[in-house]
XYZ file of C-alpha atoms in Angstrom:
667
model
C 51.562 134.202 116.757
C 54.526 133.786 114.411
C 57.952 134.445 115.429
C 60.641 136.257 113.607
C 61.373 133.166 111.358
C 58.093 134.135 109.488
C 60.119 136.752 107.588
C 62.789 134.143 106.275
C 63.129 132.403 103.007
C 64.502 129.249 104.447
C 62.123 126.215 104.461
C 63.938 125.072 107.576
C 63.608 128.217 109.374
C 59.810 128.383 108.121
C 59.078 124.963 109.767
C 59.663 126.900 113.260
C 57.961 130.006 112.201
C 54.964 128.895 114.531
C 56.780 127.705 117.409
C 56.055 129.286 120.673
C 59.768 129.702 120.908
C 60.799 133.462 120.367
C 63.227 132.617 117.588
C 65.631 134.990 116.056
C 67.538 134.224 112.595
C 71.513 134.533 112.844
C 72.201 138.502 112.888
C 74.219 140.920 114.661
C 70.629 141.908 116.302
C 70.061 138.519 118.028
C 73.467 139.132 120.140
C 72.997 142.754 120.751
C 69.569 141.578 122.413
C 71.563 139.176 124.421
C 74.084 141.780 125.561
C 71.379 144.077 126.367
C 69.435 141.449 128.667
C 72.668 139.914 129.913
C 71.524 136.519 128.718
C 73.169 133.751 126.956
C 72.230 132.741 123.293
C 70.823 128.983 122.700
C 72.003 128.573 118.868
C 70.077 125.304 117.482
C 71.464 124.425 114.022
C 69.865 121.941 111.550
C 68.295 121.367 108.098
C 64.589 120.841 106.681
C 65.252 116.984 106.091
C 66.748 116.093 109.428
C 64.706 113.485 110.853
C 66.058 114.391 114.595
C 65.732 117.736 114.025
C 62.051 117.338 113.573
C 61.973 115.334 116.571
C 63.567 117.814 118.961
C 61.364 120.379 117.475
C 58.197 118.569 118.017
C 59.050 117.327 121.449
C 60.761 120.613 122.901
C 60.510 123.786 120.664
C 56.597 123.340 120.278
C 56.323 122.655 123.979
C 54.567 125.839 125.989
C 56.343 125.202 129.067
C 60.343 124.616 127.246
C 59.409 127.317 125.279
C 58.513 129.781 128.009
C 61.786 128.790 129.775
C 63.832 129.510 126.600
C 62.408 133.002 126.365
C 62.786 134.154 129.965
C 66.262 133.041 130.213
C 67.979 133.101 126.754
C 67.940 134.827 123.189
C 67.298 132.044 121.071
C 68.893 131.988 117.205
C 67.878 129.165 114.999
C 70.510 128.401 111.907
C 70.003 126.489 108.627
C 73.356 124.815 108.086
C 72.550 124.582 104.543
C 72.135 128.472 104.265
C 74.989 129.041 106.597
C 77.645 126.603 106.151
C 80.541 128.967 107.862
C 78.235 129.170 110.987
C 77.547 125.287 111.166
C 81.435 124.610 110.573
C 82.994 126.766 113.165
C 80.691 125.408 115.799
C 80.481 121.855 115.014
C 84.262 122.153 115.321
C 83.676 123.210 118.608
C 81.301 120.455 119.561
C 83.607 117.769 117.756
C 86.575 118.984 119.555
C 84.656 119.022 123.175
C 82.680 115.893 122.531
C 84.443 113.747 120.225
C 81.162 113.228 117.935
C 78.758 116.078 116.090
C 75.584 115.925 114.183
C 72.273 117.423 113.674
C 70.292 119.228 115.323
C 73.152 120.977 116.919
C 72.872 122.739 119.938
C 75.285 125.232 121.619
C 75.202 128.167 124.359
C 76.951 131.060 123.486
C 77.854 134.209 125.290
C 76.629 137.660 123.817
C 79.944 137.791 121.857
C 79.135 134.221 120.140
C 81.610 132.176 121.955
C 80.484 128.808 122.703
C 80.634 127.550 126.431
C 78.468 124.298 126.435
C 77.606 121.826 123.666
C 75.063 118.932 122.386
C 73.335 117.752 119.596
C 69.787 116.188 120.454
C 68.751 116.405 124.161
C 65.053 114.609 124.817
C 62.477 115.762 126.668
C 63.119 113.501 129.761
C 66.530 111.744 130.640
C 67.028 108.468 128.494
C 69.986 106.191 127.622
C 72.347 108.516 129.834
C 71.333 111.528 128.201
C 70.202 114.590 130.597
C 66.775 115.822 129.346
C 66.802 119.205 127.447
C 64.793 120.744 130.514
C 67.773 119.593 132.922
C 70.502 121.000 130.537
C 68.652 124.412 129.967
C 68.269 125.011 134.114
C 72.129 123.953 134.469
C 73.399 126.739 131.946
C 70.976 129.112 133.249
C 72.161 128.368 136.726
C 76.078 128.336 135.767
C 75.306 131.944 133.939
C 73.966 133.362 136.900
C 76.247 132.150 139.549
C 79.331 131.243 137.659
C 79.415 133.982 135.169
C 82.977 134.840 135.141
C 83.663 131.012 135.092
C 81.677 130.502 132.338
C 83.627 133.730 130.237
C 86.739 131.956 131.002
C 85.694 128.459 129.556
C 84.198 130.328 126.567
C 87.651 132.378 125.938
C 89.839 129.258 126.112
C 87.612 127.394 123.658
C 87.964 130.171 121.356
C 91.349 130.449 121.832
C 92.021 126.406 121.486
C 90.150 126.449 118.197
C 92.198 129.533 116.771
C 95.467 127.434 117.573
C 94.567 124.830 115.911
C 96.703 123.924 112.770
C 96.045 122.236 109.464
C 98.648 119.351 108.499
C 99.673 121.451 105.403
C 102.211 124.051 104.800
C 103.753 125.917 101.781
C 106.580 123.453 101.119
C 104.475 120.480 101.376
C 104.722 120.119 97.335
C 102.237 118.023 95.319
C 101.141 114.541 95.882
C 102.650 111.685 93.811
C 102.901 108.164 93.008
C 103.922 107.171 96.505
C 101.122 109.055 98.298
C 98.389 107.797 95.789
C 99.894 104.474 96.247
C 99.656 104.620 99.869
C 95.979 106.075 99.790
C 94.757 102.888 98.022
C 96.301 100.612 100.125
C 94.771 102.662 103.145
C 91.721 102.340 101.426
C 91.991 98.574 101.074
C 92.493 98.047 104.635
C 89.109 99.633 105.102
C 87.356 98.062 102.563
C 84.089 95.892 103.482
C 84.766 92.915 101.295
C 81.342 91.490 102.047
C 79.315 94.497 101.514
C 81.289 97.074 99.503
C 81.996 100.355 100.942
C 84.490 101.572 103.819
C 83.951 101.021 107.472
C 81.254 99.763 109.422
C 77.354 101.067 110.429
C 76.258 103.745 109.596
C 77.338 103.644 106.246
C 77.327 106.411 103.680
C 77.769 106.456 99.944
C 81.687 107.153 99.364
C 81.078 109.394 96.427
C 84.477 111.182 96.101
C 86.310 108.252 97.246
C 84.682 106.056 94.037
C 85.610 108.848 91.965
C 89.187 108.399 92.976
C 89.130 104.675 92.626
C 88.161 105.168 89.117
C 90.695 107.820 87.908
C 93.080 105.590 89.803
C 92.447 102.930 87.414
C 92.138 104.929 84.533
C 95.754 105.802 84.925
C 97.325 102.987 86.108
C 95.422 100.054 85.465
C 94.693 98.857 89.035
C 92.241 96.047 88.910
C 92.039 96.360 92.848
C 90.892 99.864 92.623
C 88.514 99.056 89.980
C 86.907 96.016 91.965
C 86.250 98.257 95.114
C 84.328 100.784 92.692
C 82.468 98.131 90.681
C 81.440 96.179 94.067
C 80.619 98.848 96.081
C 78.225 100.598 93.301
C 76.597 97.250 92.699
C 75.777 96.711 96.271
C 74.490 100.024 96.810
C 72.207 99.567 93.467
C 70.841 96.656 94.858
C 70.307 97.508 98.445
C 67.729 99.850 100.162
C 69.371 102.824 100.145
C 68.807 102.833 96.277
C 64.964 103.609 95.597
C 64.229 100.476 93.360
C 61.057 102.229 92.000
C 61.642 105.799 91.614
C 65.513 105.839 91.329
C 67.587 108.174 93.205
C 69.773 107.360 96.674
C 68.824 108.239 100.219
C 71.298 109.805 102.293
C 72.848 106.988 103.987
C 72.513 103.323 105.519
C 72.007 102.506 109.028
C 73.337 99.038 108.476
C 76.417 97.777 106.919
C 74.531 95.860 104.398
C 72.931 98.749 102.596
C 69.627 97.665 103.544
C 67.672 100.085 105.628
C 68.403 103.732 104.762
C 68.033 106.911 106.448
C 65.275 107.965 103.806
C 66.065 111.698 103.188
C 67.309 112.056 99.787
C 69.860 115.089 99.051
C 70.735 116.461 95.636
C 74.128 116.507 96.553
C 74.316 112.642 97.077
C 72.524 112.116 93.783
C 74.206 114.567 91.752
C 77.740 112.989 93.009
C 76.475 109.149 92.379
C 74.855 110.213 88.951
C 78.480 111.164 87.790
C 80.058 108.112 89.429
C 77.473 105.268 87.862
C 77.890 107.145 84.453
C 81.697 107.219 84.769
C 81.484 103.805 86.302
C 79.376 102.730 82.943
C 82.257 104.497 80.918
C 85.179 102.465 82.150
C 83.276 99.115 82.382
C 80.179 99.273 80.120
C 78.031 97.944 82.931
C 74.435 97.921 82.331
C 73.552 98.274 85.647
C 75.733 101.445 86.195
C 74.011 102.529 83.070
C 70.611 102.214 84.362
C 71.063 103.948 87.809
C 72.742 106.946 86.371
C 70.113 107.361 84.147
C 67.320 106.425 86.548
C 69.278 108.923 89.190
C 69.279 111.903 86.780
C 65.652 111.219 85.770
C 64.721 111.160 89.451
C 66.726 114.650 90.030
C 64.595 116.350 87.260
C 61.065 114.663 87.958
C 61.371 115.391 91.804
C 63.933 118.037 92.780
C 63.748 120.613 89.504
C 62.048 123.741 90.446
C 60.068 126.001 88.295
C 62.676 128.349 87.642
C 64.970 125.700 86.331
C 67.298 124.918 89.471
C 67.164 121.951 91.761
C 66.220 121.616 94.961
C 67.948 120.471 98.171
C 66.262 117.376 99.722
C 63.134 115.432 100.150
C 62.258 114.966 103.535
C 62.983 111.401 105.673
C 59.290 111.465 106.860
C 55.623 111.655 105.647
C 52.401 110.607 106.566
C 51.502 107.251 106.908
C 48.081 107.378 105.877
C 46.717 107.551 109.284
C 48.070 111.294 110.464
C 51.199 109.725 111.681
C 54.585 111.788 110.285
C 56.584 108.373 110.255
C 60.255 107.957 109.184
C 60.274 106.199 105.513
C 56.364 106.246 105.053
C 56.358 106.729 101.735
C 58.738 104.222 100.691
C 58.029 100.836 102.650
C 55.993 97.899 101.725
C 54.276 94.645 103.226
C 53.619 91.592 101.407
C 49.782 92.639 101.804
C 50.118 95.967 99.902
C 52.018 94.209 97.279
C 49.202 92.016 96.608
C 46.237 94.657 97.202
C 48.137 96.446 94.232
C 49.209 93.651 92.128
C 47.283 90.816 92.907
C 48.442 87.721 94.869
C 50.304 86.334 91.781
C 52.020 89.120 90.890
C 52.155 90.533 94.462
C 54.259 87.427 95.576
C 56.743 87.374 92.553
C 57.371 90.895 93.388
C 57.851 90.233 96.968
C 60.483 87.820 95.952
C 62.094 90.014 93.606
C 62.268 92.976 96.001
C 63.090 91.252 98.916
C 59.752 91.970 100.661
C 59.352 89.512 103.513
C 56.465 88.974 106.209
C 58.592 89.816 109.039
C 59.966 93.038 107.272
C 63.191 94.624 107.180
C 62.696 97.971 108.616
C 59.752 98.781 111.144
C 56.240 97.265 111.950
C 56.602 94.548 109.439
C 57.351 96.768 106.535
C 60.430 95.992 104.021
C 62.438 98.546 102.169
C 62.674 97.314 98.518
C 65.804 95.753 97.464
C 67.172 93.752 94.182
C 68.793 90.445 95.705
C 70.477 88.607 93.395
C 68.235 85.557 93.828
C 65.137 87.354 93.917
C 64.129 86.082 90.151
C 62.501 88.247 87.273
C 59.110 90.326 87.526
C 56.908 91.416 84.723
C 58.307 94.691 83.485
C 54.918 96.236 84.145
C 55.114 95.470 88.059
C 57.413 98.421 88.714
C 55.326 101.023 87.046
C 52.096 99.595 88.628
C 53.933 100.128 91.882
C 55.390 103.747 91.396
C 52.025 104.788 90.221
C 50.404 103.379 93.598
C 53.358 104.609 95.553
C 52.449 108.115 93.751
C 49.193 108.169 95.817
C 50.431 108.288 98.957
C 51.204 111.632 100.981
C 54.461 112.503 99.856
C 57.596 113.741 101.781
C 57.923 117.471 102.309
C 60.918 119.062 99.975
C 63.061 121.721 100.793
C 62.726 124.027 97.527
C 65.660 126.326 98.396
C 68.260 126.048 95.356
C 71.843 126.030 96.884
C 74.558 127.023 94.372
C 77.215 124.711 95.196
C 74.898 121.613 94.912
C 73.254 122.669 91.518
C 76.681 123.157 90.400
C 77.310 119.301 90.974
C 73.959 118.474 89.365
C 74.788 120.520 86.468
C 78.148 118.402 85.902
C 76.283 114.999 86.359
C 73.349 115.965 84.303
C 75.599 117.589 81.361
C 77.810 114.472 81.237
C 75.129 112.092 81.571
C 73.023 113.674 79.026
C 76.138 113.418 76.780
C 77.327 109.750 77.520
C 73.788 108.178 76.969
C 72.624 110.512 73.970
C 70.149 112.284 76.270
C 69.963 115.886 75.014
C 66.887 116.442 77.169
C 69.047 115.970 80.290
C 71.921 118.501 79.023
C 69.079 120.954 78.287
C 68.018 120.534 82.104
C 71.784 121.203 82.950
C 71.883 124.444 80.931
C 68.504 125.456 82.704
C 69.768 125.391 86.021
C 73.555 126.888 84.996
C 71.182 130.024 83.204
C 69.503 130.346 86.612
C 72.597 130.459 88.597
C 73.826 133.212 86.400
C 70.601 135.174 86.357
C 69.959 134.862 89.801
C 73.081 134.013 91.963
C 75.807 136.043 90.143
C 76.098 139.814 90.498
C 78.293 141.986 88.405
C 81.281 141.502 90.194
C 81.178 137.707 89.716
C 79.871 137.301 93.396
C 77.955 134.464 94.181
C 74.880 134.279 96.411
C 74.577 130.936 98.392
C 70.896 130.081 97.841
C 67.522 131.203 96.138
C 64.121 130.685 96.363
C 61.244 130.776 94.015
C 63.910 132.721 91.646
C 64.613 135.165 94.623
C 68.128 135.465 95.480
C 68.927 134.704 99.279
C 70.621 136.982 101.684
C 73.585 134.919 102.274
C 76.733 135.305 100.393
C 78.620 132.096 98.876
C 81.202 130.100 100.256
C 84.119 128.141 98.836
C 82.267 125.124 97.525
C 79.697 127.424 96.019
C 82.589 129.211 93.679
C 84.485 125.672 93.256
C 81.307 123.343 92.588
C 79.591 125.792 90.184
C 82.617 126.473 88.373
C 83.030 122.810 88.041
C 79.426 122.599 86.533
C 80.086 125.348 84.125
C 83.291 123.386 82.849
C 81.706 120.371 82.614
C 78.658 122.174 80.676
C 81.155 123.954 78.259
C 82.967 120.502 77.287
C 79.722 118.934 76.312
C 78.034 122.017 74.650
C 81.088 123.956 73.188
C 79.625 126.874 74.446
C 82.576 128.844 75.688
C 80.775 130.964 77.426
C 80.607 128.446 80.119
C 84.255 128.604 80.375
C 84.401 132.428 80.574
C 81.899 132.559 83.805
C 83.862 129.655 85.102
C 87.066 131.843 84.824
C 85.218 134.697 86.729
C 84.103 132.599 89.622
C 88.032 131.090 89.925
C 89.531 134.494 89.964
C 87.047 135.256 92.857
C 88.539 132.032 94.480
C 92.195 133.334 93.998
C 91.151 137.024 95.125
C 89.045 136.308 97.955
C 89.635 132.783 99.516
C 93.458 132.073 99.198
C 95.612 131.774 102.089
C 99.235 131.302 102.503
C 101.172 128.390 101.350
C 98.787 127.062 98.908
C 95.675 127.066 101.677
C 92.026 127.859 101.201
C 89.432 129.308 103.314
C 85.934 128.254 103.168
C 84.917 132.398 103.401
C 86.115 135.208 101.768
C 88.543 137.628 103.372
C 85.447 140.169 103.290
C 83.168 137.558 104.761
C 81.287 138.002 108.425
C 83.986 137.941 111.054
C 83.130 134.752 112.923
C 85.029 133.267 116.183
C 87.175 131.433 113.770
C 87.293 131.605 109.958
C 86.340 128.235 108.776
C 88.922 126.071 106.827
C 88.541 122.342 106.037
C 90.194 120.562 103.376
C 88.379 117.169 104.207
C 85.539 115.701 102.192
C 82.076 115.431 104.035
C 78.976 114.648 102.366
C 80.153 116.697 99.294
C 83.981 117.525 98.144
C 85.514 120.077 100.333
C 85.747 123.544 98.959
C 89.449 123.454 99.247
C 89.700 120.346 97.040
C 87.042 121.301 94.720
C 88.619 124.413 94.208
C 92.027 122.538 93.480
C 90.261 120.505 90.731
C 88.402 123.276 89.174
C 91.753 125.455 89.141
C 93.246 122.605 87.231
C 90.797 122.309 84.826
C 90.460 125.879 84.049
C 94.179 126.053 83.644
C 94.137 122.805 80.892
C 91.530 124.819 79.245
C 93.646 128.361 78.973
C 97.096 127.766 79.849
C 97.181 130.168 83.014
C 100.160 129.621 84.997
C 98.492 131.316 87.862
C 95.605 128.887 88.091
C 97.671 125.736 87.713
C 100.140 127.093 90.325
C 97.003 127.755 92.485
C 95.527 124.394 92.230
C 99.251 122.386 92.635
C 99.529 124.357 95.961
C 96.225 123.702 97.329
C 97.091 119.955 96.636
C 99.676 120.260 99.181
C 97.198 118.959 101.835
C 96.694 115.820 99.570
C 100.393 114.892 99.968
C 100.162 115.322 103.681
C 96.640 113.681 104.359
C 95.914 111.256 101.029
C 98.178 108.149 102.698
C 96.670 108.962 106.298
C 93.097 109.618 105.695
C 92.073 108.765 102.317
C 88.237 108.063 102.778
C 88.347 111.790 103.929
C 90.026 113.402 101.040
C 88.697 111.568 97.979
C 88.164 114.570 96.000
C 91.517 115.526 96.564
C 93.084 112.461 95.699
C 90.975 112.379 92.427
C 92.133 115.741 91.381
C 95.705 114.556 92.222
C 95.076 111.713 89.810
C 94.451 114.497 87.061
C 97.421 116.178 88.019
C 99.699 113.310 87.455
C 97.878 112.704 84.110
C 98.315 115.881 82.827
C 95.406 116.606 82.969
C 94.974 115.890 79.209
C 93.697 118.612 76.963
C 91.367 117.571 74.006
C 90.708 119.757 71.338
C 88.430 118.377 68.747
C 88.024 120.642 65.665
C 84.691 119.819 64.331
C 81.053 119.594 64.943
C 79.831 119.708 68.375
C 77.796 116.398 69.065
C 79.886 114.673 66.271
C 81.462 111.257 66.361
C 84.981 112.706 67.365
C 83.391 114.993 70.081
C 81.466 112.074 71.753
C 84.734 109.887 71.658
C 86.497 112.745 73.429
C 83.740 112.823 76.204
C 83.885 109.164 76.667
C 87.601 109.298 76.878
C 88.752 107.948 80.245
C 92.125 110.096 80.855
C 91.509 111.331 84.534
C 90.221 114.950 84.422
C 90.904 115.333 80.772
C 88.965 118.525 79.528
C 87.480 118.905 76.117
C 86.685 121.476 73.885
C 84.925 121.459 70.531
C 83.915 123.611 67.992
C 85.058 124.646 64.177
C 88.696 125.766 63.588
C 90.061 128.831 65.353
C 86.935 128.794 67.469
C 87.677 132.076 69.896
C 85.618 130.641 72.583
C 88.092 128.263 73.168
C 92.140 128.638 73.407
C 92.375 124.758 72.932
C 90.900 125.391 69.508
C 93.329 128.208 68.490
C 95.481 127.410 65.425
C 94.178 123.661 65.298
C 93.440 123.138 61.586
C 90.892 120.338 59.920
C 93.124 117.393 58.495
C 92.292 116.671 54.768
C 89.135 119.166 55.130
C 87.526 116.986 57.917
C 87.301 116.934 61.717
C 90.060 116.082 63.761
C 91.305 115.645 67.614
C 94.326 116.709 69.065
C 95.413 115.445 72.312
C 97.687 117.473 74.759
C 99.399 117.832 77.958
C 100.664 121.278 78.865
C 99.684 122.531 75.386
C 101.899 120.035 73.460
C 100.153 117.986 71.298
C 100.468 114.585 69.604
C 99.723 114.327 66.112
C 96.076 114.922 65.082
C 93.522 111.839 64.742
C 90.636 111.712 62.690
C 88.686 108.626 64.032
C 86.910 107.849 66.914
C 88.960 104.622 67.762
C 92.434 106.450 67.093
C 91.168 109.150 69.943
C 89.761 106.269 72.201
C 93.188 104.640 71.901
C 95.169 108.315 72.721
C 93.088 108.904 75.935
C 93.423 105.219 77.220
């Protein structure tokens, strides 16, 4: 019989709807049930494309004996971290504080008052590599709850108290980051940089999207060749590695090795949106043909494989798929052997493709299979080979798709598709961005400009948007306004950012991840550091700064500057973890510049403005006196023809009338 999760919309929760575990979704009723029965709560948090979540589900949650024990001694709550990032954040903070590490699946035991007292991530079905088995953990927790209830309660109270006393390194008098802090951040990144393989740190290695954005903006503002070279080399190594899908485009979540060879094969919307934008901007800075190709292929991947029927973008593709024999195997959809290449292409072309893509008899992955790469010494391959391989791959069982639409990640995709479409004269990509923005307004946004976090099949989800939703959707709308010349997107961004100021702001420029009227958890989540995506805090600072540049709003600019105090504190010490904040600080130091193009949208001057590299510059384009954009007010044509005005703080240089002049003004 299906459990309570059968009534949910989250693909992750629905994956567990047939488990013999009597799951509850996160709800007050679940904790009321625990109080009534006098048992603790097992909180299990994951997401649909998480490989080890699938493993633990198969080993433990599908096991009748384990399920019977769970049902007898616990109230079991399953949470999709992508739907409830606030719940995930507060308990992940507790897990990391207690164990020094975190990850998913996250396994936390709570009192009926939702206070945590025992933590973990993945637990195997039997003891392994020094880890206790899941049944051992369950029996230990059951015994502690039965025999030492008072001690358990004291531990839980102390954990909650300690979490509440943790302070961020940021105060109201921190001030904004300046040249000194940004130079120190760049030096710190240089120390962590992997000169041989690109990227930062060792294995596992994640695409440093936000850090790359900072490096590109720092180079644009200061001319630092070192910053640009780190960005160029990292982007090339990733694009040639196995983390990039050499046939279908798009990036996997991370590389398990230092060299970017073997990915963890899940493909996330947020990674691809962020990296699409980075490669497009790398092309803008360098003219790199590789960057151009990867930006367009990644955009096309998002549209082809993640776009939903309603015009939004699905969250992720799974890492695992059927290998053709009934086994659900990680990477099965993507890897090749020399024999498989030969069967598809013939012996001669198959051998050439093996050299070109680095496919070896020994394999670079598991069971003699290889992840396709693009080594420099791989030699040429016939132009049709890639298409033939992609067509053959399409015959394989496809990975599952988590088709919920997450507001924040769609905001990132809107920005990436709009800018990539504008840079490379692909109006279809701009149209796809506009359709996604329309969906967010139509389905996710209510009459009070409040965002819902998710939708699926055009039906809005039950969970409120968090700070990153408001910030990233505003970012996407602002980018779309600049590309399309449609001021309605600027207006919608303003509605969202007013909500940020009203509901998410704290004292001294601090921002919270949830609104002041959100569900009360054991701690109100608040984190200025980036994870796989820009932190809501610094993303909001960036959107507030851009909106202020468009409108002249002192309230929004002041809020942005105050929020960047945390970058002054953290940037020199932990630059890898606050890259979006550093990128926003670059925009602040540059102005950011305001570009008013009086003339046709899509014309030569408008395109030159969008291709300008000034960090965080905002662009308004339209006919003289266009009421939708404050930047266009009182900006006349010059000698009856189009003109561009480059301004800082609404103080403008003399207008220019040629694309070359505008490019120089934005250099």
